[in-house]
Structures are given as structure tokens and as C-alpha cells.
């Protein structure tokens, strides 16, 4: 394990370091690579991640927590340009947040409606069970 760490430069990260830092599996990181979201440098069999790739991974995971699809996250992350203040990225992120909030509010209304329907069915089923037991004892 120490041999691999010595290959990685001070301002770069190994896949296992990132996995530990973000509490995810190396397989998850490789999945993001396969999807083209991360592009680590390769040195032989070793993946070497730059600080920029670390930030991309952090943004991918943040997007996931916020409920964004990988494609939505990619769109926002691909606009990331620290040299130019990220105005376009932030505007797009705000648009996505509004869309996501509307979607979640609709899902919440749907869930509340379903919960109400379940309550009604439960009351009817309990009443039918009571009637059925009363009929059986008569």
C-alpha cells in the first residue's frame, strides 16, 4: 500500500485515497470514470487524480445527494471554470434547483395523496374485518 502512495505526487490522489475521503467504493469511482465524468491520469496500472478531478468527484457526489441525474450533474460540472467565476455554471445550477424543487414538490403531493388513500383503505378494511368477525360470532 505504501508503494502506491509513493507513486502519487503530493498534489494528486490515488483512487483509494479518494474512496476513503468520500466514503465510497473504488468501484463507484471507476463507474464515474466509465461514464466519462472523471478522467484520471494513468501511470502504468495506477490511476492518479488531480485536484481538479477530486473537485469533480465532490460535485458528482453533491449532485447525487441533491437528486440530480448523472447527465444533469455532468452538464453543470462541465461548465465549471474556476478562472472565470463560474457565472454560467451557477445560473444553470440555479435553474436545475428550481426544476428539482418543483419535481420534489409534485412527488410530495403525490405521496400525501397516496397516504390519504391508504388511510381510507385501511379504515375500510378494519371496518370490514370487524363486521366479518361480528358475523362469525352471530
Short mmCIF file of C-alpha atoms in Angstrom, two decimals:
data_model
loop_
_atom_site.label_atom_id
_atom_site.label_comp_id
_atom_site.label_asym_id
_atom_site.label_seq_id
_atom_site.Cartn_x
_atom_site.Cartn_y
_atom_site.Cartn_z
CA UNK A 1 0.00 0.00 0.00
CA UNK A 2 2.84 2.40 0.82
CA UNK A 3 4.45 1.72 -2.56
CA UNK A 4 1.37 3.02 -4.36
CA UNK A 5 1.24 6.10 -2.17
CA UNK A 6 4.81 6.97 -3.11
CA UNK A 7 3.91 6.91 -6.82
CA UNK A 8 1.25 9.58 -6.30
CA UNK A 9 2.54 13.15 -6.27
CA UNK A 10 1.83 15.42 -3.27
CA UNK A 11 -0.92 17.30 -5.13
CA UNK A 12 -2.59 14.25 -6.59
CA UNK A 13 -4.71 11.43 -5.22
CA UNK A 14 -4.94 7.69 -5.64
CA UNK A 15 -8.30 6.00 -6.18
CA UNK A 16 -8.16 4.50 -2.68
CA UNK A 17 -7.45 7.91 -1.11
CA UNK A 18 -10.50 9.42 -2.81
CA UNK A 19 -12.64 6.42 -1.91
CA UNK A 20 -11.69 6.82 1.76
CA UNK A 21 -12.11 10.60 1.75
CA UNK A 22 -15.61 10.49 0.25
CA UNK A 23 -16.65 7.19 1.86
CA UNK A 24 -17.43 5.49 -1.43
CA UNK A 25 -16.05 2.39 -3.11
CA UNK A 26 -13.30 2.35 -5.68
CA UNK A 27 -15.84 0.62 -7.90
CA UNK A 28 -18.09 3.70 -7.71
CA UNK A 29 -15.18 5.89 -8.77
CA UNK A 30 -14.42 3.57 -11.69
CA UNK A 31 -18.13 3.74 -12.63
CA UNK A 32 -17.89 7.54 -12.85
CA UNK A 33 -14.79 7.10 -15.00
CA UNK A 34 -16.64 4.69 -17.30
CA UNK A 35 -19.39 7.30 -17.67
CA UNK A 36 -16.78 9.90 -18.65
CA UNK A 37 -17.31 12.05 -15.57
CA UNK A 38 -13.77 11.53 -14.30
CA UNK A 39 -10.61 11.28 -16.37
CA UNK A 40 -7.66 10.38 -14.17
CA UNK A 41 -4.15 10.24 -15.47
CA UNK A 42 -2.73 6.73 -15.73
CA UNK A 43 0.76 5.81 -14.65
CA UNK A 44 1.10 2.15 -15.51
CA UNK A 45 -1.74 0.41 -13.70
CA UNK A 46 -2.19 3.26 -11.22
CA UNK A 47 -4.88 5.90 -11.56
CA UNK A 48 -3.71 9.34 -10.48
CA UNK A 49 -6.32 12.01 -9.78
CA UNK A 50 -5.56 15.72 -9.93
CA UNK A 51 -7.07 18.23 -7.50
CA UNK A 52 -9.48 19.18 -10.34
CA UNK A 53 -10.65 15.56 -10.62
CA UNK A 54 -11.15 15.50 -6.85
CA UNK A 55 -13.38 18.59 -7.14
CA UNK A 56 -15.30 16.92 -9.99
CA UNK A 57 -15.89 13.85 -7.81
CA UNK A 58 -17.06 16.06 -4.96
CA UNK A 59 -19.50 17.82 -7.31
CA UNK A 60 -20.74 14.48 -8.71
CA UNK A 61 -21.49 13.24 -5.21
CA UNK A 62 -23.14 16.53 -4.23
CA UNK A 63 -25.34 16.34 -7.33
CA UNK A 64 -26.27 12.77 -6.44
CA UNK A 65 -27.28 13.83 -2.91
CA UNK A 66 -29.41 16.61 -4.39
CA UNK A 67 -31.17 14.12 -6.65
CA UNK A 68 -29.60 15.15 -9.94
CA UNK A 69 -29.06 12.51 -12.60
CA UNK A 70 -25.51 11.87 -13.77
CA UNK A 71 -26.31 13.67 -17.03
CA UNK A 72 -27.60 16.71 -15.13
CA UNK A 73 -24.51 16.69 -12.93
CA UNK A 74 -22.25 16.34 -15.96
CA UNK A 75 -23.88 19.35 -17.62
CA UNK A 76 -23.27 21.54 -14.58
CA UNK A 77 -19.78 20.20 -13.86
CA UNK A 78 -18.66 20.58 -17.47
CA UNK A 79 -19.36 24.31 -17.19
CA UNK A 80 -17.04 24.54 -14.17
CA UNK A 81 -14.34 27.09 -14.94
CA UNK A 82 -12.64 28.48 -11.84
CA UNK A 83 -10.72 31.05 -13.89
CA UNK A 84 -13.92 32.82 -15.00
CA UNK A 85 -16.04 32.92 -11.85
CA UNK A 86 -18.48 30.13 -12.81
CA UNK A 87 -21.38 32.52 -13.55
CA UNK A 88 -22.79 30.26 -16.27
CA UNK A 89 -22.43 27.19 -14.07
CA UNK A 90 -24.15 28.89 -11.15
CA UNK A 91 -27.03 30.12 -13.32
CA UNK A 92 -27.54 26.62 -14.72
CA UNK A 93 -27.33 25.13 -11.22
CA UNK A 94 -29.99 27.56 -10.00
CA UNK A 95 -32.24 26.57 -12.93
CA UNK A 96 -31.74 22.89 -12.07
CA UNK A 97 -32.50 23.56 -8.41
CA UNK A 98 -35.80 25.23 -9.33
CA UNK A 99 -36.69 22.28 -11.60
CA UNK A 100 -35.69 19.73 -8.95
CA UNK A 101 -37.65 21.56 -6.26
CA UNK A 102 -40.78 21.58 -8.46
CA UNK A 103 -40.33 17.87 -9.17
CA UNK A 104 -39.91 17.06 -5.46
CA UNK A 105 -42.92 19.19 -4.52
CA UNK A 106 -45.03 17.24 -7.03
CA UNK A 107 -43.71 13.95 -5.64
CA UNK A 108 -44.56 15.15 -2.13
CA UNK A 109 -48.13 15.98 -3.21
CA UNK A 110 -48.39 12.55 -4.85
CA UNK A 111 -47.11 10.83 -1.72
CA UNK A 112 -49.50 12.79 0.50
CA UNK A 113 -52.38 11.82 -1.78
CA UNK A 114 -51.36 8.16 -1.70
CA UNK A 115 -51.04 8.28 2.09
CA UNK A 116 -54.59 9.65 2.29
CA UNK A 117 -55.85 6.87 0.03
CA UNK A 118 -54.04 4.27 2.14
CA UNK A 119 -55.63 5.71 5.28
CA UNK A 120 -59.09 5.39 3.71
CA UNK A 121 -58.48 1.82 2.55
CA UNK A 122 -57.10 0.91 5.98
CA UNK A 123 -60.19 2.29 7.76
CA UNK A 124 -62.49 0.41 5.36
CA UNK A 125 -60.50 -2.81 5.74
CA UNK A 126 -60.55 -2.56 9.54
CA UNK A 127 -64.31 -1.91 9.50
CA UNK A 128 -64.86 -4.86 7.16
CA UNK A 129 -62.75 -7.08 9.43
CA UNK A 130 -64.78 -6.03 12.49
CA UNK A 131 -68.05 -6.74 10.62
CA UNK A 132 -66.72 -10.08 9.43
CA UNK A 133 -65.77 -11.11 12.98
CA UNK A 134 -69.16 -9.96 14.28
CA UNK A 135 -70.91 -12.02 11.58
CA UNK A 136 -68.80 -15.06 12.51
CA UNK A 137 -69.79 -14.78 16.19
CA UNK A 138 -73.50 -14.35 15.49
#
